[in-house]
């Protein structure tokens, strides 16, 4: 079950580790990505911290930590080929994995229907 | 302005506005017009398509202005225009076009433009954001001429290596910077072999009522795709061409902007008609002695583009900004960040490694030869 933030990130949960990426809607708004900067593995993030940077043909944008946690893995493939994010934003274009401090907070995020209502 | 109408946000529309919407363009406000930023394929694919096939651009927002001497002698109109631009207009032959810019009293650039000798008049294409000011400047400054702003014309650009094939025999005799009246798909057009992408291509002035039909005919060719302003910007940047308001403005002189190639000998010191344009004292001096700062190309290391406004430093450990990026993007053809900016003259040599501040970190930015992509003109 996916969860979403108002800043257009998606999360999926496996145990206490959330995989985080940006939504298809976000990639449509950004246009073609040309550069991605990811956080370092082991970094402790608080909800709302700037976690990653994306540069599209238009502008630079921050990707925020959706919840408190520790970065356990990052998707180096999108640093090599940022267009993977445009091609498959909610799959192969994931950004990083976050070991959550509080998995209950995950459930409190928007579900797909709520996110869809948010962007409509 | 003519057939153009405004929307609820006060943005003007070109004669091709309905077509952009029909084609699914993402629209954006630019110079007071509601213009296509990109179409379905996106900026990167549109850019590459233009460099490899042919791209169709709506540039109808630009100003089209005719200048006629009341005496009927175009030489008189040419000499009159030379009072506002440091170019040899008198020597511009009939059917030929030339890049020019209006200068101000302090030697800065008020707008850049294209000037064509049409035989019985001069034809100017100026930037959208400047067109009212340019018309005022011409009406005020060229008292012996009639100045007509053509609001009944659209302007299309067809750019790319297959553009000539698309237009066929009608344009086969035109060389780079030639201009002629030709018929395309039944539409009487004024066509120049020029553009602003660094590729071979054409700019096509056509009656506004025929623009939609002509655009659709051109788009029906398998080589042609519609291209938005996003790719127009990355194409011109890779080609090392200035965007007025970003890379050149009323504060930048032609020599600072590395545009001295556009100033012919006849207008320079010792020339037949030396000076006699606004800011001549400063510009002639800089032509002889150089300017203290120069516009250069910049190649940043890594993949992150350095964008307009990014400060430049002499080295990674220097905190004193020595210049600024004026245009920057990811270059889809060179597959690397490309930028232009101003640096002190003694740091303007290609190969000089400078330092740019990007999100609080430093990246190396090497002064690069312009253009980033070789020009592909049919001279």
GROMACS .gro file of N, CA, C and O in nm, chain A residues 28-29 32 34-35 37 53 55-60 79 82, chain B residues 26 37-38 41-45 303-305 307 330 359 361:
model
  120
   28UNK      N    1   0.584   1.481  -1.397
   28UNK     CA    2   0.520   1.554  -1.508
   28UNK      C    3   0.537   1.704  -1.492
   28UNK      O    4   0.560   1.777  -1.589
   29UNK      N    5   0.526   1.750  -1.367
   29UNK     CA    6   0.542   1.894  -1.342
   29UNK      C    7   0.687   1.938  -1.364
   29UNK      O    8   0.712   2.047  -1.415
   32UNK      N    9   1.177   1.669  -1.787
   32UNK     CA   10   1.288   1.574  -1.793
   32UNK      C   11   1.392   1.604  -1.685
   32UNK      O   12   1.443   1.714  -1.677
   34UNK      N   13   1.760   1.586  -1.526
   34UNK     CA   14   1.896   1.578  -1.582
   34UNK      C   15   2.000   1.552  -1.473
   34UNK      O   16   2.115   1.525  -1.502
   35UNK      N   17   1.958   1.561  -1.346
   35UNK     CA   18   2.054   1.547  -1.237
   35UNK      C   19   1.980   1.509  -1.110
   35UNK      O   20   1.874   1.562  -1.081
   37UNK      N   21   2.076   1.425  -0.690
   37UNK     CA   22   2.172   1.413  -0.580
   37UNK      C   23   2.100   1.345  -0.464
   37UNK      O   24   1.992   1.390  -0.424
   53UNK      N   25   1.819   1.622  -0.409
   53UNK     CA   26   1.798   1.734  -0.502
   53UNK      C   27   1.772   1.677  -0.640
   53UNK      O   28   1.840   1.582  -0.681
   55UNK      N   29   1.729   1.807  -1.048
   55UNK     CA   30   1.735   1.917  -1.144
   55UNK      C   31   1.664   1.869  -1.269
   55UNK      O   32   1.697   1.764  -1.325
   56UNK      N   33   1.567   1.945  -1.312
   56UNK     CA   34   1.504   1.914  -1.440
   56UNK      C   35   1.558   2.012  -1.543
   56UNK      O   36   1.641   2.097  -1.511
   57UNK      N   37   1.512   1.999  -1.667
   57UNK     CA   38   1.552   2.095  -1.768
   57UNK      C   39   1.512   2.236  -1.726
   57UNK      O   40   1.568   2.334  -1.770
   58UNK      N   41   1.414   2.246  -1.637
   58UNK     CA   42   1.364   2.378  -1.597
   58UNK      C   43   1.432   2.434  -1.473
   58UNK      O   44   1.471   2.550  -1.473
   59UNK      N   45   1.438   2.356  -1.366
   59UNK     CA   46   1.483   2.413  -1.238
   59UNK      C   47   1.526   2.305  -1.142
   59UNK      O   48   1.506   2.186  -1.166
   60UNK      N   49   1.588   2.349  -1.032
   60UNK     CA   50   1.627   2.258  -0.925
   60UNK      C   51   1.516   2.252  -0.821
   60UNK      O   52   1.449   2.351  -0.794
   79UNK      N   53   2.120   0.828  -1.033
   79UNK     CA   54   2.225   0.931  -1.041
   79UNK      C   55   2.294   0.918  -1.177
   79UNK      O   56   2.322   1.017  -1.244
   82UNK      N   57   1.932   0.987  -1.476
   82UNK     CA   58   1.815   1.050  -1.413
   82UNK      C   59   1.685   1.027  -1.489
   82UNK      O   60   1.577   1.033  -1.430
  146UNK      N   61   0.224   2.226  -2.296
  146UNK     CA   62   0.223   2.289  -2.164
  146UNK      C   63   0.253   2.436  -2.189
  146UNK      O   64   0.358   2.471  -2.244
  157UNK      N   65   0.562   2.590  -2.369
  157UNK     CA   66   0.692   2.560  -2.307
  157UNK      C   67   0.746   2.430  -2.364
  157UNK      O   68   0.862   2.419  -2.400
  158UNK      N   69   0.660   2.330  -2.371
  158UNK     CA   70   0.697   2.205  -2.438
  158UNK      C   71   0.569   2.131  -2.476
  158UNK      O   72   0.460   2.165  -2.429
  161UNK      N   73   0.642   1.523  -2.594
  161UNK     CA   74   0.769   1.451  -2.579
  161UNK      C   75   0.861   1.512  -2.473
  161UNK      O   76   0.950   1.444  -2.423
  162UNK      N   77   0.847   1.640  -2.442
  162UNK     CA   78   0.932   1.703  -2.342
  162UNK      C   79   1.054   1.771  -2.404
  162UNK      O   80   1.090   1.747  -2.520
  163UNK      N   81   1.117   1.855  -2.322
  163UNK     CA   82   1.224   1.943  -2.371
  163UNK      C   83   1.341   1.866  -2.431
  163UNK      O   84   1.392   1.900  -2.538
  164UNK      N   85   1.384   1.758  -2.363
  164UNK     CA   86   1.503   1.686  -2.410
  164UNK      C   87   1.480   1.627  -2.549
  164UNK      O   88   1.564   1.643  -2.639
  165UNK      N   89   1.368   1.560  -2.568
  165UNK     CA   90   1.341   1.496  -2.697
  165UNK      C   91   1.318   1.601  -2.806
  165UNK      O   92   1.359   1.584  -2.920
  423UNK      N   93   2.707   1.659  -1.353
  423UNK     CA   94   2.586   1.665  -1.434
  423UNK      C   95   2.493   1.780  -1.396
  423UNK      O   96   2.399   1.810  -1.467
  424UNK      N   97   2.517   1.842  -1.280
  424UNK     CA   98   2.424   1.946  -1.233
  424UNK      C   99   2.445   2.075  -1.311
  424UNK      O  100   2.557   2.125  -1.318
  425UNK      N  101   2.338   2.128  -1.372
  425UNK     CA  102   2.355   2.255  -1.443
  425UNK      C  103   2.380   2.370  -1.347
  425UNK      O  104   2.325   2.373  -1.237
  427UNK      N  105   2.300   2.751  -1.315
  427UNK     CA  106   2.195   2.830  -1.379
  427UNK      C  107   2.220   2.979  -1.362
  427UNK      O  108   2.309   3.021  -1.289
  450UNK      N  109   2.106   2.211  -1.877
  450UNK     CA  110   2.167   2.087  -1.919
  450UNK      C  111   2.157   2.083  -2.071
  450UNK      O  112   2.049   2.104  -2.127
  479UNK      N  113   2.426   2.542  -0.459
  479UNK     CA  114   2.362   2.495  -0.335
  479UNK      C  115   2.463   2.485  -0.221
  479UNK      O  116   2.469   2.385  -0.149
  481UNK      N  117   2.775   2.440  -0.231
  481UNK     CA  118   2.897   2.364  -0.260
  481UNK      C  119   2.965   2.425  -0.381
  481UNK      O  120   2.903   2.494  -0.460
   0.00000   0.00000   0.00000
